[in-house]
XYZ file of C-alpha atoms in Angstrom:
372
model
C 21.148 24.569 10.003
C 19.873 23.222 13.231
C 19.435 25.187 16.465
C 18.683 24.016 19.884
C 18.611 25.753 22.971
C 20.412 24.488 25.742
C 19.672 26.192 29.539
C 22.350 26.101 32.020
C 25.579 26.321 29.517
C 27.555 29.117 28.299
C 29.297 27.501 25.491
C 28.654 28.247 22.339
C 30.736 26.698 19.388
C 29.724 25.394 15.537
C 30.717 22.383 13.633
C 31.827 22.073 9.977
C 30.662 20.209 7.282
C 33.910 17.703 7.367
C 33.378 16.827 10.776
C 29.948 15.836 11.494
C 27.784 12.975 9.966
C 24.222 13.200 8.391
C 22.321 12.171 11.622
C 18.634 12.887 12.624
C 18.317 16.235 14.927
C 17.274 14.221 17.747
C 20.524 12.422 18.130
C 22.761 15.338 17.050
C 21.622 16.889 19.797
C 21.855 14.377 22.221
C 25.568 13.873 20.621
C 26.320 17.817 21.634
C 24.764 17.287 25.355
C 27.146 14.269 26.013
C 30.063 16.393 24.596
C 29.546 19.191 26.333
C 29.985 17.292 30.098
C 33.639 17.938 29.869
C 33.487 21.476 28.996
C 33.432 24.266 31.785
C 29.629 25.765 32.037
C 28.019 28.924 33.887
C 24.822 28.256 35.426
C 21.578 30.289 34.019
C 23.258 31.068 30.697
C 21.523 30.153 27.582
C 23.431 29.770 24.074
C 22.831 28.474 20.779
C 24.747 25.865 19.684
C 25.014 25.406 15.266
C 26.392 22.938 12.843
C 26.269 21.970 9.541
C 24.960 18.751 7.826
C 27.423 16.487 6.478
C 26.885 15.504 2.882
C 28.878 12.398 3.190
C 26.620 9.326 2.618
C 28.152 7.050 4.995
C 27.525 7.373 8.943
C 30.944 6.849 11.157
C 31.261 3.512 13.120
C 31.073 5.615 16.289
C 27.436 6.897 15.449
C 26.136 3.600 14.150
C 27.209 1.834 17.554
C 24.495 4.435 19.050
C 22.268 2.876 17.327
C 19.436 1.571 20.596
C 20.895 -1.662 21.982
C 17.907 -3.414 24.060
C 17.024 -1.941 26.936
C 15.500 -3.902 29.979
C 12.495 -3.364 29.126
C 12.907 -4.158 25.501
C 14.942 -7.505 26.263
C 17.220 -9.197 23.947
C 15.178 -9.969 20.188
C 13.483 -12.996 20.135
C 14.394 -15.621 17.190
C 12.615 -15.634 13.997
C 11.341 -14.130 10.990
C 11.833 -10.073 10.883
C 10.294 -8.934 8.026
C 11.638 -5.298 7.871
C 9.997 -2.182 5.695
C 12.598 -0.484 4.094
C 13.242 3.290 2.064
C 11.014 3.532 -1.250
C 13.744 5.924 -2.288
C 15.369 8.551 0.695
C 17.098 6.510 2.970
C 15.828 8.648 5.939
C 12.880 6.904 5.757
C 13.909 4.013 8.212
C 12.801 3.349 11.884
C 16.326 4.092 13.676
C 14.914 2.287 17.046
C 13.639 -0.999 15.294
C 14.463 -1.679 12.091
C 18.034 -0.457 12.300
C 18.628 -2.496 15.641
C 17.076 -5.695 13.642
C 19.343 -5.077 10.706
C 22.286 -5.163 13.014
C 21.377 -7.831 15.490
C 20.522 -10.689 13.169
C 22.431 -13.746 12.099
C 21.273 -13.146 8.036
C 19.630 -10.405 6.201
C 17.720 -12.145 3.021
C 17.687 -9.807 0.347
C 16.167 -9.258 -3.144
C 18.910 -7.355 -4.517
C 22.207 -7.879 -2.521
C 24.055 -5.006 -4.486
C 20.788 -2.402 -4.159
C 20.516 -3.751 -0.171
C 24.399 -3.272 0.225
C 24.049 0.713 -0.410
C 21.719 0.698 2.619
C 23.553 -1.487 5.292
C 26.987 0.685 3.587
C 25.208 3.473 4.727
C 24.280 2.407 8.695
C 27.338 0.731 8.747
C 25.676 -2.332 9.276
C 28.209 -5.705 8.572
C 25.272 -8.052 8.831
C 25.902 -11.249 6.141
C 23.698 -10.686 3.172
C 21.944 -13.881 1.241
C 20.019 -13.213 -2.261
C 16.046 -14.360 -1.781
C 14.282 -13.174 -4.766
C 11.114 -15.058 -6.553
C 13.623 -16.833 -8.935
C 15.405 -18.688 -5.588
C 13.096 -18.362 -2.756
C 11.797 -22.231 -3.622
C 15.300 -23.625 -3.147
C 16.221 -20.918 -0.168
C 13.437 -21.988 1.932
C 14.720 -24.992 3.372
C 17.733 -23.364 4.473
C 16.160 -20.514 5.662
C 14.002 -22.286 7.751
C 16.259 -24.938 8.971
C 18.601 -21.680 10.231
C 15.469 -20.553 12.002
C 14.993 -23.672 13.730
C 17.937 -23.339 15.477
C 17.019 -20.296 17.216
C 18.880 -17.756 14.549
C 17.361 -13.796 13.683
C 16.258 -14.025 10.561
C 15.463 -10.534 8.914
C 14.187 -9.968 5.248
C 14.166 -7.275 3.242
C 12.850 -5.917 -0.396
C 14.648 -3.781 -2.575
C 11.844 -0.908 -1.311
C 8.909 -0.893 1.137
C 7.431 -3.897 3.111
C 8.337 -7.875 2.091
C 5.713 -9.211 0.421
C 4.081 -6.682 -0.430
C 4.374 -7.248 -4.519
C 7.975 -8.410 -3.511
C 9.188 -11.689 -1.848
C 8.326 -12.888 1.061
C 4.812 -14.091 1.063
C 5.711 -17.881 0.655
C 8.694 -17.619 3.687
C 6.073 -16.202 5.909
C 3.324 -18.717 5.392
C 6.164 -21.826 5.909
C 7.175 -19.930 9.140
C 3.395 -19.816 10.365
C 3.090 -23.218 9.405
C 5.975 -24.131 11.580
C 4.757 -22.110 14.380
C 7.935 -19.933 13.714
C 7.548 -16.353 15.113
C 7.007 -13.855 12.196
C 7.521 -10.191 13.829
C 6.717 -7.167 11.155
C 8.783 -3.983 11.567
C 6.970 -1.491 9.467
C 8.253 0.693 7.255
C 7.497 2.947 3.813
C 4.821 1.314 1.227
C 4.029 3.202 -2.093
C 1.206 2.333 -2.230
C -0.194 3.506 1.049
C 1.718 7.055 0.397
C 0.431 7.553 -3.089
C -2.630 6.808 -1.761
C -2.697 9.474 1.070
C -1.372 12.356 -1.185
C -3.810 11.336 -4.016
C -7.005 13.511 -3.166
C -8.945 9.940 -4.042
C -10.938 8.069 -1.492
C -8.939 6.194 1.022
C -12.116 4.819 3.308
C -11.698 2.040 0.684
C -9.639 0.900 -1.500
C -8.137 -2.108 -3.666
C -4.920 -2.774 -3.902
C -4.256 -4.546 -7.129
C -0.288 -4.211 -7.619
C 1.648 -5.235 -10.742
C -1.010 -6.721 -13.558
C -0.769 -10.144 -15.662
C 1.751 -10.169 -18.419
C -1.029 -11.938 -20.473
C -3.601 -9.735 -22.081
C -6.554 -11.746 -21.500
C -5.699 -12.163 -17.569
C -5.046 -8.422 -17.303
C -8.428 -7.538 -18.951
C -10.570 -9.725 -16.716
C -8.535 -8.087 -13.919
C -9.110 -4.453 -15.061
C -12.823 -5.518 -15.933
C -13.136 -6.204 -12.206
C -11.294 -3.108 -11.222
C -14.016 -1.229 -13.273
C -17.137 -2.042 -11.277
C -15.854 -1.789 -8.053
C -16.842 1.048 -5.608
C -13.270 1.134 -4.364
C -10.241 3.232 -5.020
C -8.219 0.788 -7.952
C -4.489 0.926 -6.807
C -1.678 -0.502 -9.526
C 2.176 -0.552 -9.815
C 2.706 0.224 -13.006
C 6.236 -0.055 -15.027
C 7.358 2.406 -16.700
C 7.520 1.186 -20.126
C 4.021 -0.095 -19.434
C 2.521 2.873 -18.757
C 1.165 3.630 -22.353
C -0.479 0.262 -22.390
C -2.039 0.504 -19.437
C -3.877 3.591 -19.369
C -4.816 2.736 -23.044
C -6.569 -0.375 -21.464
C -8.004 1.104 -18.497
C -9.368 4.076 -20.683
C -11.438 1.310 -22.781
C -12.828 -0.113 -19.903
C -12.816 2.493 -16.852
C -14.157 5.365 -19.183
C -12.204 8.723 -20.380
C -13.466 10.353 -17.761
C -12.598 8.665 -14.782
C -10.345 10.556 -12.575
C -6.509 9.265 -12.374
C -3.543 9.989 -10.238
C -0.307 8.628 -11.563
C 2.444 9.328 -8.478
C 6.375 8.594 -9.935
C 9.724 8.372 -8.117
C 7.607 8.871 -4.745
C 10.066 10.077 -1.710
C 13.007 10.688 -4.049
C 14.128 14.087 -5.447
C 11.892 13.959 -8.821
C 8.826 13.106 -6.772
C 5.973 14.057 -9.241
C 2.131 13.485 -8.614
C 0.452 13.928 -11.956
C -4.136 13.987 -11.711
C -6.387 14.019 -14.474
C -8.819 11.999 -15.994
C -7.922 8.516 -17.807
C -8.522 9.596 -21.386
C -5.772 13.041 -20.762
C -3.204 10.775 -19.255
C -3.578 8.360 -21.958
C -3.434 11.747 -24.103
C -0.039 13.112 -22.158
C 1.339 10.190 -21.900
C 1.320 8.930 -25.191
C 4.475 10.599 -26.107
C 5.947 10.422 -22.793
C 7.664 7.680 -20.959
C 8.699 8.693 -17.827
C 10.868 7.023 -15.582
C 11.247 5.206 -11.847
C 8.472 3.582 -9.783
C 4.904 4.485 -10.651
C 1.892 4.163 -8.789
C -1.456 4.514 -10.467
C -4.750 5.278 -8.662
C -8.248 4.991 -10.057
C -10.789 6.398 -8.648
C -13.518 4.245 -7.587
C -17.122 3.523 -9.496
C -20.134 6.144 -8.324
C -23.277 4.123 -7.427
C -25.683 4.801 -9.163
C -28.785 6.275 -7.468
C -31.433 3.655 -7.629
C -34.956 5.852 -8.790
C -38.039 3.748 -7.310
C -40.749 3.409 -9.701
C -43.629 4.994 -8.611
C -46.950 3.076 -8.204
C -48.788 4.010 -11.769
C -45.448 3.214 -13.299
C -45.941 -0.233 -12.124
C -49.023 -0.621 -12.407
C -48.398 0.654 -16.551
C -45.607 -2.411 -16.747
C -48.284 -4.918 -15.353
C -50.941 -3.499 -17.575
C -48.439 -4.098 -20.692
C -47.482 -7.796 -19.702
C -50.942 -8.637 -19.109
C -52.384 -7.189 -21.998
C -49.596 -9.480 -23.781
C -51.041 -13.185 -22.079
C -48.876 -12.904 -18.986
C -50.783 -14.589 -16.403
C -50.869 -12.191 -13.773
C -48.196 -13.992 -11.031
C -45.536 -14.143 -14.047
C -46.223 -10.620 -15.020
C -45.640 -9.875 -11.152
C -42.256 -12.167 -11.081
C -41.011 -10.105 -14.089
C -42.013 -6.792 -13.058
C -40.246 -7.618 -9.221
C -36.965 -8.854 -11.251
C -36.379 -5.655 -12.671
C -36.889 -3.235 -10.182
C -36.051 -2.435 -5.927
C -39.737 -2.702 -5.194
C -40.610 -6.041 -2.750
C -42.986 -8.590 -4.763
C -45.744 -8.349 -2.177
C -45.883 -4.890 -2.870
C -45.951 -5.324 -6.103
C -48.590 -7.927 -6.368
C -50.597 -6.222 -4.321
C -51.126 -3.426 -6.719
C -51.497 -6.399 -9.192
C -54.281 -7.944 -7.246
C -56.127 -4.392 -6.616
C -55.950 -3.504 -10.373
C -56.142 -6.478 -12.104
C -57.620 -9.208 -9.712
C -61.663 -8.094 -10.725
C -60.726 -8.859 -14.007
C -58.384 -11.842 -14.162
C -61.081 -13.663 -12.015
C -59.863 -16.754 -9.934
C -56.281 -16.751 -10.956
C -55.864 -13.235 -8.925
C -56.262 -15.326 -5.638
C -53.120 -17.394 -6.398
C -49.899 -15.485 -4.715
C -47.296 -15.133 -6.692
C -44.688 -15.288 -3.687
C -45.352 -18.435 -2.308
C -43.472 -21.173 -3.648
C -46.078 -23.296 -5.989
C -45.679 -27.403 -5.280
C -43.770 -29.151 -8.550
């Protein structure tokens, strides 16, 4: 139930669920202002005006036609590539201002999945053509596409969820349209990644974002292997039925104990964050395949405090080397390889407790660079 005070009106009336679409608050309301201009009001009166949500899926031709048309300021849309973010799952999630006035304005919408994109135009009431341009047809689409955007057409594209070419199509039509010096306008929009991220309680100063891994073991190890080390949050899409092999991969070489979140069926109504550590997801997932979109975030590597070695430790390692027949400029080099400390520092402690007794070798220094 939404309520909304309006000053100077005396009116008060309700709606029913039959007769009013499932719009946004903000337009409903403007929707009851214009309506109530032809209605008899009594200055200084306040009322509350109430309706109910519709629960029918479709918005009317009448309401869609609200949708902004360019103002002067905004001027008409420029030709070119619109790459337009769309819902990860609730179709709410849409800009109404840009990415609906794209969808409607342009000559073509290029779509992954022209029955999944049809639901969401069905639902705007958007009659914009629809072409398929998925990664088994975007090779032999290109040409078309771009000879279309030659000729001054709007061209928008759009995934099944989230932003084009972000592990979805697109990537390929954007870098021929730089190339070309065709205009290549982003209208943002929902990304699982970046909301999984936000809601995981991980590190988001940096982060990785990985995506969907090789289908070839030896490519997704080296991948994972890198993932590993680094001292950044690890983000993956993960499907489903992949789930089990992943986290029995990443527990091998992240560690058991490496905190996880796994976030599933983001935005939609089974929206389910699960956090643990690696080797318990591997543990509750092991006999339990869950099902939609997945998200999995690792959290990054710790660094490793680096301890300095204190000046009788060092001067023990020389000792040791020496006391082996390293001359003392090699025992220096090896002692410098394996720690933080500078090599000048390092041979200077060499020089004041070994020099007296390696004689006239002690005056050579082992960081300059010695003639071949």
């Amino acid at each position: 139930m939404l309520s909304r005070r309006l000053p100077s009106t005396a009116v008060s009336f309700s709606w029913r669920r039959s007769r009013l679409p499932n719009l946004v608050p903000t337009q409903t309301v403007q929707m009851v202002q214009t309506s109530l201009e032809s209605l008899s009001v009594c200055p200084n009166k306040v009322c509350m005006i109430a309706f109910c949500y519709s629960t029918s899926p479709q918005i009317s031709a009448d309401l869609t036609d609200s949708i902004p048309q360019p103002t002067s300021k905004q001027g008409p849309l420029q030709p070119g590539l619109y790459l337009v973010g769309t819902p990860i799952g609730n179709l709410e999630d849409i800009t109404l201002r840009r990415a609906l006035r794209v969808l409607k304005s342009a000559h073509v919408i290029l779509s992954e999945d022209t029955r999944h994109s049809g639901k969401l135009l069905h639902h705007y009431n958007i009659k914009t053509p629809l072409l398929s341009y998925h990664k088994f047809n975007e090779n032999q689409r290109e040409q078309t596409v771009l000879k279309r955007l030659k000729e001054g057409e709007i061209v928008a594209l759009i995934s099944d969820a989230g932003m084009p070419g972000i592990s979805d199509p697109g990537t390929e039509l954007a870098k021929l349209c730089v190339h070309e010096n065709i205009p290549v306008i982003p209208i943002p929009g929902p990304s699982a990644f970046v909301a999984a991220l936000s809601a995981s309680g991980l590190s988001t100063d940096e982060f990785t974002f990985v995506g969907f891994l090789s289908k070839h073991a030896g490519s997704r190890r080296e991948r994972l292997m890198v993932s590993a080390n680094e001292v950044t949050t690890q983000i993956f899409y993960v499907p489903p039925h992949k789930l089990r092999q992943f986290l029995e991969e990443a527990s091998s070489l992240f560690g058991v104990t490496r905190q996880c979140v796994i976030a599933r069926e983001i935005t939609k109504v089974h929206e389910e964050f699960w956090r643990g550590t690696l080797g318990e997801a591997e543990e509750v997932f092991s006999t339990r395949t869950p099902r939609g979109e997945i998200t999995v975030l690792v959290e990054r590597k710790e660094n490793s405090p680096v301890e300095t070695p204190s000046e009788s430790q060092l001067e023990d390692e020389l000792g040791d080397l020496i006391s082996n027949g390293h001359s003392l400029s090699t025992a220096v080099k090896l002692v410098a390889d394996g720690t933080s400390v500078r090599k000048k520092t390092i041979y200077s402690i060499a020089l004041r407790k070994f020099g007296k007794q390696l004689g006239s070798e002690s005056h050579e220094d082992p960081c300059k660079r010695q003639p071949e």
